[in-house]
Amino acid sequence: MPPDTLPRIYLAGPDVFRPDSAQVFARLQAACARLGLAGLEPADDAAPGMAALQGDALAQRIYEGNVARIREADGVLANLADFRGLEPDSGTVFEVGYAIALGKPVAAYGVPPGSYAARVGAARDCAPDGQGVLRERADGTMVEGLGQRLNLMLARSVGIADSPEAALRLLAERLGLRT
């Protein structure tokens, strides 16, 4: 299949912030190509004239470029690894939600094994209340305890795999491709 007719996969995740982001995206794009997919990296620095922009103008151009790429894509591969805390990158979570709202399949990787509640309970001062519900001791906030690897809205809307390659295979299957 010619490259311009391959199913397009938007590559979402905080990898854009890494000093080796070009190499990370090259590896993800190569993994896409091995499955007959075309990887679309975020538009954070790809548009003409981006280098001259700053502040709000740059932020708006990045937002518009990434939303356009998600609309163009046939599916989304999302790195939902913990980012600066116990949750995935909020921008990536937005991109996942946007893709889901558009009816596009999303597969994720980078999610630690085990339940979200277990990770929060290990990292924060938590204890079960009288009904067995895990709560943060400081303010009584409930920790979602449904056994999911992430908050249920993410865990139930995306396919979670243990590696980018496995997530891409899941996406290829959801797009009706043989892998």
mmCIF file of C-alpha atoms in Angstrom:
data_model
loop_
_atom_site.group_PDB
_atom_site.id
_atom_site.type_symbol
_atom_site.label_atom_id
_atom_site.label_comp_id
_atom_site.label_asym_id
_atom_site.label_seq_id
_atom_site.Cartn_x
_atom_site.Cartn_y
_atom_site.Cartn_z
ATOM 1 C CA MET A 1 0.000 0.000 0.000
ATOM 2 C CA PRO A 2 1.421 3.463 -0.864
ATOM 3 C CA PRO A 3 2.363 5.475 2.240
ATOM 4 C CA ASP A 4 -0.317 8.129 1.558
ATOM 5 C CA THR A 5 -3.077 5.493 1.673
ATOM 6 C CA LEU A 6 -1.985 3.800 4.898
ATOM 7 C CA PRO A 7 -4.218 4.145 7.957
ATOM 8 C CA ARG A 8 -2.947 7.138 9.924
ATOM 9 C CA ILE A 9 -2.229 6.850 13.641
ATOM 10 C CA TYR A 10 -1.827 9.972 15.769
ATOM 11 C CA LEU A 11 1.013 9.449 18.272
ATOM 12 C CA ALA A 12 -0.173 11.048 21.522
ATOM 13 C CA GLY A 13 1.833 11.364 24.699
ATOM 14 C CA PRO A 14 4.243 13.438 26.707
ATOM 15 C CA ASP A 15 7.100 12.241 24.487
ATOM 16 C CA VAL A 16 7.095 15.704 22.862
ATOM 17 C CA PHE A 17 8.704 17.006 26.052
ATOM 18 C CA ARG A 18 11.623 14.549 26.001
ATOM 19 C CA PRO A 19 15.056 15.701 24.848
ATOM 20 C CA ASP A 20 15.151 12.652 22.532
ATOM 21 C CA SER A 21 11.630 13.160 21.176
ATOM 22 C CA ALA A 22 12.740 12.942 17.531
ATOM 23 C CA GLN A 23 14.197 9.480 18.153
ATOM 24 C CA VAL A 24 11.130 8.370 20.141
ATOM 25 C CA PHE A 25 8.794 9.393 17.312
ATOM 26 C CA ALA A 26 11.068 7.802 14.701
ATOM 27 C CA ARG A 27 10.863 4.478 16.600
ATOM 28 C CA LEU A 28 7.069 4.756 16.914
ATOM 29 C CA GLN A 29 6.726 5.612 13.229
ATOM 30 C CA ALA A 30 8.914 2.617 12.307
ATOM 31 C CA ALA A 31 6.711 0.368 14.479
ATOM 32 C CA CYS A 32 3.667 1.782 12.676
ATOM 33 C CA ALA A 33 5.234 1.133 9.272
ATOM 34 C CA ARG A 34 5.946 -2.518 10.145
ATOM 35 C CA LEU A 35 2.177 -2.969 10.610
ATOM 36 C CA GLY A 36 1.129 -1.053 7.510
ATOM 37 C CA LEU A 37 0.268 2.119 9.439
ATOM 38 C CA ALA A 38 1.495 5.699 9.108
ATOM 39 C CA GLY A 39 2.448 7.410 12.374
ATOM 40 C CA LEU A 40 1.515 11.081 12.710
ATOM 41 C CA GLU A 41 3.549 12.862 15.343
ATOM 42 C CA PRO A 42 2.079 15.878 17.141
ATOM 43 C CA ALA A 43 2.282 19.207 15.352
ATOM 44 C CA ASP A 44 4.164 20.916 18.176
ATOM 45 C CA ASP A 45 6.961 22.171 15.931
ATOM 46 C CA ALA A 46 6.014 20.986 12.456
ATOM 47 C CA ALA A 47 3.956 23.851 11.005
ATOM 48 C CA PRO A 48 5.571 26.552 8.871
ATOM 49 C CA GLY A 49 6.225 29.724 10.830
ATOM 50 C CA MET A 50 6.100 28.028 14.249
ATOM 51 C CA ALA A 51 9.601 29.172 15.153
ATOM 52 C CA ALA A 52 8.504 32.835 14.960
ATOM 53 C CA LEU A 53 5.553 32.348 17.341
ATOM 54 C CA GLN A 54 5.552 32.710 21.126
ATOM 55 C CA GLY A 55 3.135 32.578 24.044
ATOM 56 C CA ASP A 56 -0.572 32.420 23.257
ATOM 57 C CA ALA A 57 -0.038 32.464 19.500
ATOM 58 C CA LEU A 58 2.279 29.457 19.666
ATOM 59 C CA ALA A 59 -0.012 27.625 22.095
ATOM 60 C CA GLN A 60 -3.014 28.207 19.796
ATOM 61 C CA ARG A 61 -1.111 26.982 16.719
ATOM 62 C CA ILE A 62 0.002 23.816 18.551
ATOM 63 C CA TYR A 63 -3.560 23.171 19.780
ATOM 64 C CA GLU A 64 -5.073 23.691 16.322
ATOM 65 C CA GLY A 65 -2.406 21.550 14.661
ATOM 66 C CA ASN A 66 -2.844 18.651 17.067
ATOM 67 C CA VAL A 67 -6.653 18.748 16.899
ATOM 68 C CA ALA A 68 -6.431 18.760 13.085
ATOM 69 C CA ARG A 69 -4.071 15.785 13.112
ATOM 70 C CA ILE A 70 -6.402 13.827 15.395
ATOM 71 C CA ARG A 71 -9.311 14.599 13.043
ATOM 72 C CA GLU A 72 -7.194 13.393 10.073
ATOM 73 C CA ALA A 73 -6.104 10.237 11.867
ATOM 74 C CA ASP A 74 -7.822 6.864 11.692
ATOM 75 C CA GLY A 75 -6.809 6.009 15.268
ATOM 76 C CA VAL A 76 -4.698 7.164 18.200
ATOM 77 C CA LEU A 77 -1.777 5.528 19.982
ATOM 78 C CA ALA A 78 -1.474 7.099 23.436
ATOM 79 C CA ASN A 79 1.377 6.951 25.922
ATOM 80 C CA LEU A 80 -0.557 7.060 29.211
ATOM 81 C CA ALA A 81 2.455 6.591 31.472
ATOM 82 C CA ASP A 82 2.458 8.508 34.747
ATOM 83 C CA PHE A 83 3.641 12.031 34.037
ATOM 84 C CA ARG A 84 4.792 14.282 36.844
ATOM 85 C CA GLY A 85 2.698 12.345 39.341
ATOM 86 C CA LEU A 86 0.257 9.426 39.470
ATOM 87 C CA GLU A 87 -1.758 10.344 36.373
ATOM 88 C CA PRO A 88 -1.082 10.526 32.619
ATOM 89 C CA ASP A 89 -0.227 13.814 30.926
ATOM 90 C CA SER A 90 -3.368 15.987 30.861
ATOM 91 C CA GLY A 91 -2.811 17.024 27.234
ATOM 92 C CA THR A 92 -2.668 13.381 26.203
ATOM 93 C CA VAL A 93 -5.836 12.660 28.174
ATOM 94 C CA PHE A 94 -7.547 15.507 26.271
ATOM 95 C CA GLU A 95 -6.363 14.036 22.964
ATOM 96 C CA VAL A 96 -7.690 10.589 23.939
ATOM 97 C CA GLY A 97 -11.063 12.058 24.884
ATOM 98 C CA TYR A 98 -11.228 14.070 21.673
ATOM 99 C CA ALA A 99 -10.461 10.995 19.575
ATOM 100 C CA ILE A 100 -13.041 8.908 21.454
ATOM 101 C CA ALA A 101 -15.636 11.657 20.905
ATOM 102 C CA LEU A 102 -14.866 11.489 17.176
ATOM 103 C CA GLY A 103 -15.409 7.715 17.226
ATOM 104 C CA LYS A 104 -11.765 6.847 16.576
ATOM 105 C CA PRO A 105 -10.175 3.773 18.163
ATOM 106 C CA VAL A 106 -7.540 4.468 20.798
ATOM 107 C CA ALA A 107 -4.950 2.078 22.193
ATOM 108 C CA ALA A 108 -2.657 2.983 25.057
ATOM 109 C CA TYR A 109 0.612 1.829 26.580
ATOM 110 C CA GLY A 110 2.832 2.910 29.451
ATOM 111 C CA VAL A 111 0.201 2.133 32.077
ATOM 112 C CA PRO A 112 1.713 0.479 35.134
ATOM 113 C CA PRO A 113 0.408 -2.988 36.044
ATOM 114 C CA GLY A 114 -2.005 -3.340 38.932
ATOM 115 C CA SER A 115 -4.848 -1.129 39.941
ATOM 116 C CA TYR A 116 -4.902 2.631 40.134
ATOM 117 C CA ALA A 117 -6.158 2.379 43.716
ATOM 118 C CA ALA A 118 -3.170 0.241 44.721
ATOM 119 C CA ARG A 119 -0.742 2.772 43.210
ATOM 120 C CA VAL A 120 -2.455 5.709 44.927
ATOM 121 C CA GLY A 121 -2.611 3.809 48.230
ATOM 122 C CA ALA A 122 1.121 3.105 48.012
ATOM 123 C CA ALA A 123 2.022 6.714 47.200
ATOM 124 C CA ARG A 124 -0.348 8.638 49.474
ATOM 125 C CA ASP A 125 -1.555 8.283 53.039
ATOM 126 C CA CYS A 126 -4.774 6.304 52.522
ATOM 127 C CA ALA A 127 -6.914 3.948 54.571
ATOM 128 C CA PRO A 128 -10.213 2.111 54.097
ATOM 129 C CA ASP A 129 -13.219 3.719 55.761
ATOM 130 C CA GLY A 130 -15.912 1.819 57.716
ATOM 131 C CA GLN A 131 -17.436 0.508 54.473
ATOM 132 C CA GLY A 132 -14.059 -0.588 53.069
ATOM 133 C CA VAL A 133 -13.772 2.337 50.642
ATOM 134 C CA LEU A 134 -10.168 3.545 50.243
ATOM 135 C CA ARG A 135 -9.880 7.225 51.173
ATOM 136 C CA GLU A 136 -7.075 9.731 51.534
ATOM 137 C CA ARG A 137 -6.590 10.408 55.241
ATOM 138 C CA ALA A 138 -5.926 14.136 54.797
ATOM 139 C CA ASP A 139 -9.357 15.047 53.458
ATOM 140 C CA GLY A 140 -11.380 11.842 53.079
ATOM 141 C CA THR A 141 -11.339 11.915 49.283
ATOM 142 C CA MET A 142 -12.317 8.531 47.856
ATOM 143 C CA VAL A 143 -9.791 6.688 45.706
ATOM 144 C CA GLU A 144 -11.604 5.040 42.823
ATOM 145 C CA GLY A 145 -11.469 1.353 43.672
ATOM 146 C CA LEU A 146 -12.943 -0.524 40.740
ATOM 147 C CA GLY A 147 -9.818 -2.548 39.995
ATOM 148 C CA GLN A 148 -8.966 -0.608 36.828
ATOM 149 C CA ARG A 149 -5.409 0.274 35.798
ATOM 150 C CA LEU A 150 -6.461 3.921 35.335
ATOM 151 C CA ASN A 151 -9.486 6.049 36.132
ATOM 152 C CA LEU A 152 -12.475 4.141 34.729
ATOM 153 C CA MET A 153 -13.202 6.739 32.039
ATOM 154 C CA LEU A 154 -9.800 6.060 30.477
ATOM 155 C CA ALA A 155 -9.576 2.378 31.304
ATOM 156 C CA ARG A 156 -12.974 1.599 29.751
ATOM 157 C CA SER A 157 -12.576 3.781 26.633
ATOM 158 C CA VAL A 158 -9.178 2.637 25.373
ATOM 159 C CA GLY A 159 -7.451 -0.652 24.794
ATOM 160 C CA ILE A 160 -4.505 -0.894 27.165
ATOM 161 C CA ALA A 161 -1.469 -2.888 26.066
ATOM 162 C CA ASP A 162 1.902 -3.483 27.694
ATOM 163 C CA SER A 163 4.022 -1.928 24.920
ATOM 164 C CA PRO A 164 3.686 0.496 22.013
ATOM 165 C CA GLU A 165 3.994 -2.406 19.570
ATOM 166 C CA ALA A 166 1.217 -4.391 21.260
ATOM 167 C CA ALA A 167 -0.986 -1.289 21.343
ATOM 168 C CA LEU A 168 -0.346 -0.725 17.627
ATOM 169 C CA ARG A 169 -1.324 -4.335 16.879
ATOM 170 C CA LEU A 170 -4.545 -3.751 18.808
ATOM 171 C CA LEU A 171 -5.209 -0.595 16.774
ATOM 172 C CA ALA A 172 -4.485 -2.395 13.507
ATOM 173 C CA GLU A 173 -6.985 -5.094 14.462
ATOM 174 C CA ARG A 174 -9.599 -2.484 15.396
ATOM 175 C CA LEU A 175 -9.050 -0.880 11.994
ATOM 176 C CA GLY A 176 -9.610 -4.245 10.300
ATOM 177 C CA LEU A 177 -6.011 -4.827 9.239
ATOM 178 C CA ARG A 178 -4.255 -8.174 9.407
ATOM 179 C CA THR A 179 -1.102 -8.076 11.490
#
